[in-house]
């Protein structure tokens, strides 16, 4: 369907250049959640349970609609380190491989959490628990090094209610600095992953818990503790209802200089209006990078099908909430056109707060091409992250030179008929074998010497053509 639409649009335009979804004209509505979200440089994801990968209705919907995957339970502490020092990635890898082989990215969930700890960890305390947490983060992140887009490094560390403080747990009792130790450990373990703090009941801006997490993130940014994103789980129900200040919550976190993701969305009762509001609130904030719903069909939800919390009913039919989300994504203003490369052009004013500077990327996995030296103050390299028969995943690092970059464009030419199936952190246009990718709305600005990355999955044999970079 998506292809048919794209071909139709091309026929009408008679264009020489085939624009991909990211730059499709507004009337060429995308027909799946993932493609619709990609029009504004975002993703739309779901939680996947490894035990359901044999259910063809489940995998058909999940594969068609979503381009980001979170393992619902398979990358948690009890699953990945059932005995101290003995890691088990069999279930996590099933979810990871299914996702990547179907052209999707993966959010890692989760490394340090008071819940779902294996028995051996529950019985630890003090410095041995602190060391076990560090060892766990290192063990899991090294297995998935370079392969995970976002890691929920710490999950649900704040207390419910009016205190705005930390939740009591064995991890909290090792000392208040356990969260920053987790983030610093994570940055060292996989410098390419974006590192998130994830929690529920931090959606309502007026709640003390939201303010507590906000103050922690602000403090981390001020002190240089490596944090790149905040996950709003967004489990909405009558006790924790959607509130119209949600957009303020998203934009306020983003203003601290972190990405914001809606990570576990479900809405009891399944209100189509509330689903549209949530989607529109994300679309209104350039650093709201994507939405993940916590399951595919109502029957897959941890809440039980009778609460009707998701976008597909138990028979796999699209619900009214599905249509309202898809329409909202399709109505999103297209990402702004690339800034003109003209000396008189003033830098484009982004409505978003201080533009992001992504974590510095590790040069340790040496790319196969040396940086280009095109004028324009930036350089770019491509590396292969992963490959499988008939496909591969790559990452392009865009690095600013001695001056800050405000808007960038990278280009390359495929050597052997490769084609991109899904691209993130950028907006692509394709003409034959030539690929042009401009910055996404949220990652155009790079401080001098800093870098940002875009990624994609593609069909064909893995290739690393040289990449040029220009900046207006
Ligand atoms: O959906 C998950 C369910 O299958 C598990 O039994 C449960 C165990 O803790 O975790 C559920 O997922 C949770 C997520 O990991 C963290 N935020 C709340 C989610 C719903 O409980």
PDB file of N, CA, C and O in Angstrom, residues 226-273:
ATOM      1  N   UNK A 226      25.971  11.807  32.120  1.00  0.00           N
ATOM      2  CA  UNK A 226      25.504  11.519  30.753  1.00  0.00           C
ATOM      3  C   UNK A 226      24.079  10.985  30.716  1.00  0.00           C
ATOM      4  O   UNK A 226      23.834   9.828  31.045  1.00  0.00           O
ATOM      5  N   UNK A 227      23.140  11.840  30.312  1.00  0.00           N
ATOM      6  CA  UNK A 227      21.751  11.418  30.108  1.00  0.00           C
ATOM      7  C   UNK A 227      21.264  12.063  28.823  1.00  0.00           C
ATOM      8  O   UNK A 227      21.529  13.243  28.577  1.00  0.00           O
ATOM      9  N   UNK A 228      20.615  11.290  27.987  1.00  0.00           N
ATOM     10  CA  UNK A 228      20.215  11.780  26.654  1.00  0.00           C
ATOM     11  C   UNK A 228      18.714  11.854  26.467  1.00  0.00           C
ATOM     12  O   UNK A 228      18.255  12.447  25.491  1.00  0.00           O
ATOM     13  N   UNK A 229      17.953  11.201  27.321  1.00  0.00           N
ATOM     14  CA  UNK A 229      16.521  11.128  27.047  1.00  0.00           C
ATOM     15  C   UNK A 229      15.736  10.768  28.304  1.00  0.00           C
ATOM     16  O   UNK A 229      16.265  10.160  29.232  1.00  0.00           O
ATOM     17  N   UNK A 230      14.473  11.168  28.253  1.00  0.00           N
ATOM     18  CA  UNK A 230      13.525  10.808  29.308  1.00  0.00           C
ATOM     19  C   UNK A 230      12.381  10.053  28.651  1.00  0.00           C
ATOM     20  O   UNK A 230      11.870  10.472  27.608  1.00  0.00           O
ATOM     21  N   UNK A 231      12.009   8.936  29.243  1.00  0.00           N
ATOM     22  CA  UNK A 231      10.875   8.154  28.762  1.00  0.00           C
ATOM     23  C   UNK A 231       9.668   8.400  29.646  1.00  0.00           C
ATOM     24  O   UNK A 231       9.728   8.168  30.857  1.00  0.00           O
ATOM     25  N   UNK A 232       8.600   8.899  29.046  1.00  0.00           N
ATOM     26  CA  UNK A 232       7.324   9.019  29.750  1.00  0.00           C
ATOM     27  C   UNK A 232       6.548   7.748  29.422  1.00  0.00           C
ATOM     28  O   UNK A 232       6.143   7.547  28.271  1.00  0.00           O
ATOM     29  N   UNK A 233       6.361   6.881  30.417  1.00  0.00           N
ATOM     30  CA  UNK A 233       5.692   5.610  30.110  1.00  0.00           C
ATOM     31  C   UNK A 233       4.273   5.845  29.616  1.00  0.00           C
ATOM     32  O   UNK A 233       3.801   5.193  28.696  1.00  0.00           O
ATOM     33  N   UNK A 234       3.560   6.756  30.275  1.00  0.00           N
ATOM     34  CA  UNK A 234       2.226   7.152  29.808  1.00  0.00           C
ATOM     35  C   UNK A 234       1.226   5.990  29.811  1.00  0.00           C
ATOM     36  O   UNK A 234       0.578   5.699  28.811  1.00  0.00           O
ATOM     37  N   UNK A 235       1.128   5.348  30.979  1.00  0.00           N
ATOM     38  CA  UNK A 235       0.041   4.387  31.212  1.00  0.00           C
ATOM     39  C   UNK A 235      -1.129   5.203  31.780  1.00  0.00           C
ATOM     40  O   UNK A 235      -1.111   5.571  32.956  1.00  0.00           O
ATOM     41  N   UNK A 236      -2.095   5.514  30.950  1.00  0.00           N
ATOM     42  CA  UNK A 236      -3.175   6.393  31.398  1.00  0.00           C
ATOM     43  C   UNK A 236      -4.405   5.590  31.825  1.00  0.00           C
ATOM     44  O   UNK A 236      -4.815   4.638  31.129  1.00  0.00           O
ATOM     45  N   UNK A 237      -4.960   5.987  32.958  1.00  0.00           N
ATOM     46  CA  UNK A 237      -6.199   5.381  33.456  1.00  0.00           C
ATOM     47  C   UNK A 237      -6.907   6.424  34.311  1.00  0.00           C
ATOM     48  O   UNK A 237      -6.446   7.577  34.393  1.00  0.00           O
ATOM     49  N   UNK A 238      -7.986   6.038  34.982  1.00  0.00           N
ATOM     50  CA  UNK A 238      -8.740   7.084  35.677  1.00  0.00           C
ATOM     51  C   UNK A 238      -7.967   7.662  36.867  1.00  0.00           C
ATOM     52  O   UNK A 238      -8.131   8.836  37.198  1.00  0.00           O
ATOM     53  N   UNK A 239      -7.087   6.878  37.485  1.00  0.00           N
ATOM     54  CA  UNK A 239      -6.297   7.427  38.593  1.00  0.00           C
ATOM     55  C   UNK A 239      -5.130   8.268  38.083  1.00  0.00           C
ATOM     56  O   UNK A 239      -4.640   9.150  38.765  1.00  0.00           O
ATOM     57  N   UNK A 240      -4.680   7.951  36.913  1.00  0.00           N
ATOM     58  CA  UNK A 240      -3.545   8.667  36.325  1.00  0.00           C
ATOM     59  C   UNK A 240      -3.969   9.037  34.908  1.00  0.00           C
ATOM     60  O   UNK A 240      -3.579   8.406  33.934  1.00  0.00           O
ATOM     61  N   UNK A 241      -4.816  10.057  34.851  1.00  0.00           N
ATOM     62  CA  UNK A 241      -5.462  10.380  33.579  1.00  0.00           C
ATOM     63  C   UNK A 241      -4.591  11.312  32.741  1.00  0.00           C
ATOM     64  O   UNK A 241      -3.796  12.093  33.285  1.00  0.00           O
ATOM     65  N   UNK A 242      -4.767  11.215  31.436  1.00  0.00           N
ATOM     66  CA  UNK A 242      -4.163  12.202  30.547  1.00  0.00           C
ATOM     67  C   UNK A 242      -4.613  13.587  30.991  1.00  0.00           C
ATOM     68  O   UNK A 242      -5.787  13.804  31.288  1.00  0.00           O
ATOM     69  N   UNK A 243      -3.667  14.520  31.003  1.00  0.00           N
ATOM     70  CA  UNK A 243      -3.990  15.902  31.350  1.00  0.00           C
ATOM     71  C   UNK A 243      -3.447  16.788  30.232  1.00  0.00           C
ATOM     72  O   UNK A 243      -2.388  16.493  29.672  1.00  0.00           O
ATOM     73  N   UNK A 244      -4.145  17.875  29.954  1.00  0.00           N
ATOM     74  CA  UNK A 244      -3.713  18.708  28.823  1.00  0.00           C
ATOM     75  C   UNK A 244      -2.366  19.384  29.091  1.00  0.00           C
ATOM     76  O   UNK A 244      -1.779  19.965  28.182  1.00  0.00           O
ATOM     77  N   UNK A 245      -1.858  19.300  30.318  1.00  0.00           N
ATOM     78  CA  UNK A 245      -0.507  19.843  30.543  1.00  0.00           C
ATOM     79  C   UNK A 245       0.599  18.859  30.116  1.00  0.00           C
ATOM     80  O   UNK A 245       1.779  19.140  30.309  1.00  0.00           O
ATOM     81  N   UNK A 246       0.201  17.744  29.521  1.00  0.00           N
ATOM     82  CA  UNK A 246       1.186  16.752  29.033  1.00  0.00           C
ATOM     83  C   UNK A 246       2.180  17.399  28.061  1.00  0.00           C
ATOM     84  O   UNK A 246       3.376  17.113  28.103  1.00  0.00           O
ATOM     85  N   UNK A 247       1.658  18.265  27.206  1.00  0.00           N
ATOM     86  CA  UNK A 247       2.543  18.925  26.234  1.00  0.00           C
ATOM     87  C   UNK A 247       3.589  19.776  26.962  1.00  0.00           C
ATOM     88  O   UNK A 247       4.744  19.857  26.542  1.00  0.00           O
ATOM     89  N   UNK A 248       3.180  20.407  28.055  1.00  0.00           N
ATOM     90  CA  UNK A 248       4.123  21.189  28.863  1.00  0.00           C
ATOM     91  C   UNK A 248       5.186  20.276  29.463  1.00  0.00           C
ATOM     92  O   UNK A 248       6.367  20.623  29.523  1.00  0.00           O
ATOM     93  N   UNK A 249       4.770  19.102  29.909  1.00  0.00           N
ATOM     94  CA  UNK A 249       5.741  18.146  30.459  1.00  0.00           C
ATOM     95  C   UNK A 249       6.776  17.783  29.391  1.00  0.00           C
ATOM     96  O   UNK A 249       7.989  17.826  29.635  1.00  0.00           O
ATOM     97  N   UNK A 250       6.285  17.452  28.205  1.00  0.00           N
ATOM     98  CA  UNK A 250       7.208  17.036  27.128  1.00  0.00           C
ATOM     99  C   UNK A 250       8.162  18.180  26.769  1.00  0.00           C
ATOM    100  O   UNK A 250       9.382  18.005  26.700  1.00  0.00           O
ATOM    101  N   UNK A 251       7.607  19.374  26.579  1.00  0.00           N
ATOM    102  CA  UNK A 251       8.468  20.476  26.141  1.00  0.00           C
ATOM    103  C   UNK A 251       9.409  20.915  27.259  1.00  0.00           C
ATOM    104  O   UNK A 251      10.534  21.343  26.992  1.00  0.00           O
ATOM    105  N   UNK A 252       8.982  20.769  28.512  1.00  0.00           N
ATOM    106  CA  UNK A 252       9.856  21.182  29.620  1.00  0.00           C
ATOM    107  C   UNK A 252      11.057  20.247  29.750  1.00  0.00           C
ATOM    108  O   UNK A 252      12.192  20.699  29.941  1.00  0.00           O
ATOM    109  N   UNK A 253      10.816  18.941  29.629  1.00  0.00           N
ATOM    110  CA  UNK A 253      11.958  18.015  29.642  1.00  0.00           C
ATOM    111  C   UNK A 253      12.868  18.296  28.437  1.00  0.00           C
ATOM    112  O   UNK A 253      14.088  18.351  28.572  1.00  0.00           O
ATOM    113  N   UNK A 254      12.256  18.489  27.270  1.00  0.00           N
ATOM    114  CA  UNK A 254      13.065  18.728  26.068  1.00  0.00           C
ATOM    115  C   UNK A 254      13.932  19.973  26.231  1.00  0.00           C
ATOM    116  O   UNK A 254      15.079  20.013  25.769  1.00  0.00           O
ATOM    117  N   UNK A 255      13.381  20.973  26.927  1.00  0.00           N
ATOM    118  CA  UNK A 255      14.128  22.223  27.114  1.00  0.00           C
ATOM    119  C   UNK A 255      15.376  22.029  27.964  1.00  0.00           C
ATOM    120  O   UNK A 255      16.262  22.877  27.971  1.00  0.00           O
ATOM    121  N   UNK A 256      15.454  20.920  28.667  1.00  0.00           N
ATOM    122  CA  UNK A 256      16.677  20.619  29.430  1.00  0.00           C
ATOM    123  C   UNK A 256      17.783  20.088  28.519  1.00  0.00           C
ATOM    124  O   UNK A 256      18.912  19.897  28.962  1.00  0.00           O
ATOM    125  N   UNK A 257      17.446  19.809  27.252  1.00  0.00           N
ATOM    126  CA  UNK A 257      18.458  19.306  26.322  1.00  0.00           C
ATOM    127  C   UNK A 257      18.483  17.796  26.228  1.00  0.00           C
ATOM    128  O   UNK A 257      19.521  17.196  25.945  1.00  0.00           O
ATOM    129  N   UNK A 258      17.350  17.160  26.468  1.00  0.00           N
ATOM    130  CA  UNK A 258      17.249  15.702  26.295  1.00  0.00           C
ATOM    131  C   UNK A 258      16.134  15.390  25.296  1.00  0.00           C
ATOM    132  O   UNK A 258      15.213  16.182  25.116  1.00  0.00           O
ATOM    133  N   UNK A 259      16.251  14.228  24.651  1.00  0.00           N
ATOM    134  CA  UNK A 259      15.133  13.727  23.866  1.00  0.00           C
ATOM    135  C   UNK A 259      14.042  13.265  24.825  1.00  0.00           C
ATOM    136  O   UNK A 259      14.322  12.867  25.959  1.00  0.00           O
ATOM    137  N   UNK A 260      12.819  13.309  24.348  1.00  0.00           N
ATOM    138  CA  UNK A 260      11.698  12.768  25.113  1.00  0.00           C
ATOM    139  C   UNK A 260      11.045  11.693  24.254  1.00  0.00           C
ATOM    140  O   UNK A 260      10.877  11.874  23.038  1.00  0.00           O
ATOM    141  N   UNK A 261      10.713  10.561  24.871  1.00  0.00           N
ATOM    142  CA  UNK A 261       9.999   9.503  24.151  1.00  0.00           C
ATOM    143  C   UNK A 261       8.801   9.081  24.988  1.00  0.00           C
ATOM    144  O   UNK A 261       8.874   9.093  26.227  1.00  0.00           O
ATOM    145  N   UNK A 262       7.731   8.755  24.323  1.00  0.00           N
ATOM    146  CA  UNK A 262       6.586   8.149  24.990  1.00  0.00           C
ATOM    147  C   UNK A 262       6.812   6.655  24.859  1.00  0.00           C
ATOM    148  O   UNK A 262       6.817   6.112  23.750  1.00  0.00           O
ATOM    149  N   UNK A 263       7.048   5.979  25.992  1.00  0.00           N
ATOM    150  CA  UNK A 263       7.681   4.663  25.901  1.00  0.00           C
ATOM    151  C   UNK A 263       6.768   3.464  26.125  1.00  0.00           C
ATOM    152  O   UNK A 263       7.113   2.356  25.726  1.00  0.00           O
ATOM    153  N   UNK A 264       5.632   3.649  26.803  1.00  0.00           N
ATOM    154  CA  UNK A 264       4.797   2.467  27.122  1.00  0.00           C
ATOM    155  C   UNK A 264       3.321   2.838  27.048  1.00  0.00           C
ATOM    156  O   UNK A 264       2.523   2.420  27.901  1.00  0.00           O
ATOM    157  N   UNK A 265       2.953   3.561  26.042  1.00  0.00           N
ATOM    158  CA  UNK A 265       1.608   4.142  26.000  1.00  0.00           C
ATOM    159  C   UNK A 265       0.509   3.081  25.978  1.00  0.00           C
ATOM    160  O   UNK A 265       0.522   2.146  25.176  1.00  0.00           O
ATOM    161  N   UNK A 266      -0.430   3.232  26.891  1.00  0.00           N
ATOM    162  CA  UNK A 266      -1.726   2.550  26.800  1.00  0.00           C
ATOM    163  C   UNK A 266      -2.741   3.429  27.525  1.00  0.00           C
ATOM    164  O   UNK A 266      -2.386   4.179  28.440  1.00  0.00           O
ATOM    165  N   UNK A 267      -3.975   3.392  27.073  1.00  0.00           N
ATOM    166  CA  UNK A 267      -5.018   4.266  27.613  1.00  0.00           C
ATOM    167  C   UNK A 267      -6.224   3.390  27.918  1.00  0.00           C
ATOM    168  O   UNK A 267      -6.875   2.873  26.991  1.00  0.00           O
ATOM    169  N   UNK A 268      -6.501   3.186  29.204  1.00  0.00           N
ATOM    170  CA  UNK A 268      -7.625   2.311  29.557  1.00  0.00           C
ATOM    171  C   UNK A 268      -8.927   2.929  29.060  1.00  0.00           C
ATOM    172  O   UNK A 268      -9.183   4.108  29.260  1.00  0.00           O
ATOM    173  N   UNK A 269      -9.705   2.116  28.378  1.00  0.00           N
ATOM    174  CA  UNK A 269     -10.905   2.621  27.720  1.00  0.00           C
ATOM    175  C   UNK A 269     -10.645   2.945  26.255  1.00  0.00           C
ATOM    176  O   UNK A 269     -11.568   2.965  25.443  1.00  0.00           O
ATOM    177  N   UNK A 270      -9.386   3.196  25.927  1.00  0.00           N
ATOM    178  CA  UNK A 270      -8.996   3.341  24.529  1.00  0.00           C
ATOM    179  C   UNK A 270      -9.577   4.558  23.815  1.00  0.00           C
ATOM    180  O   UNK A 270      -9.835   4.508  22.609  1.00  0.00           O
ATOM    181  N   UNK A 271      -9.749   5.669  24.538  1.00  0.00           N
ATOM    182  CA  UNK A 271     -10.335   6.859  23.916  1.00  0.00           C
ATOM    183  C   UNK A 271      -9.549   7.314  22.687  1.00  0.00           C
ATOM    184  O   UNK A 271      -8.350   7.605  22.764  1.00  0.00           O
ATOM    185  N   UNK A 272     -10.260   7.405  21.555  1.00  0.00           N
ATOM    186  CA  UNK A 272      -9.607   7.865  20.318  1.00  0.00           C
ATOM    187  C   UNK A 272      -9.150   9.314  20.469  1.00  0.00           C
ATOM    188  O   UNK A 272      -8.094   9.704  19.961  1.00  0.00           O
ATOM    189  N   UNK A 273      -9.943  10.105  21.187  1.00  0.00           N
ATOM    190  CA  UNK A 273      -9.579  11.512  21.372  1.00  0.00           C
ATOM    191  C   UNK A 273      -8.302  11.630  22.204  1.00  0.00           C
ATOM    192  O   UNK A 273      -7.408  12.408  21.880  1.00  0.00           O
TER     193      UNK A 273
END
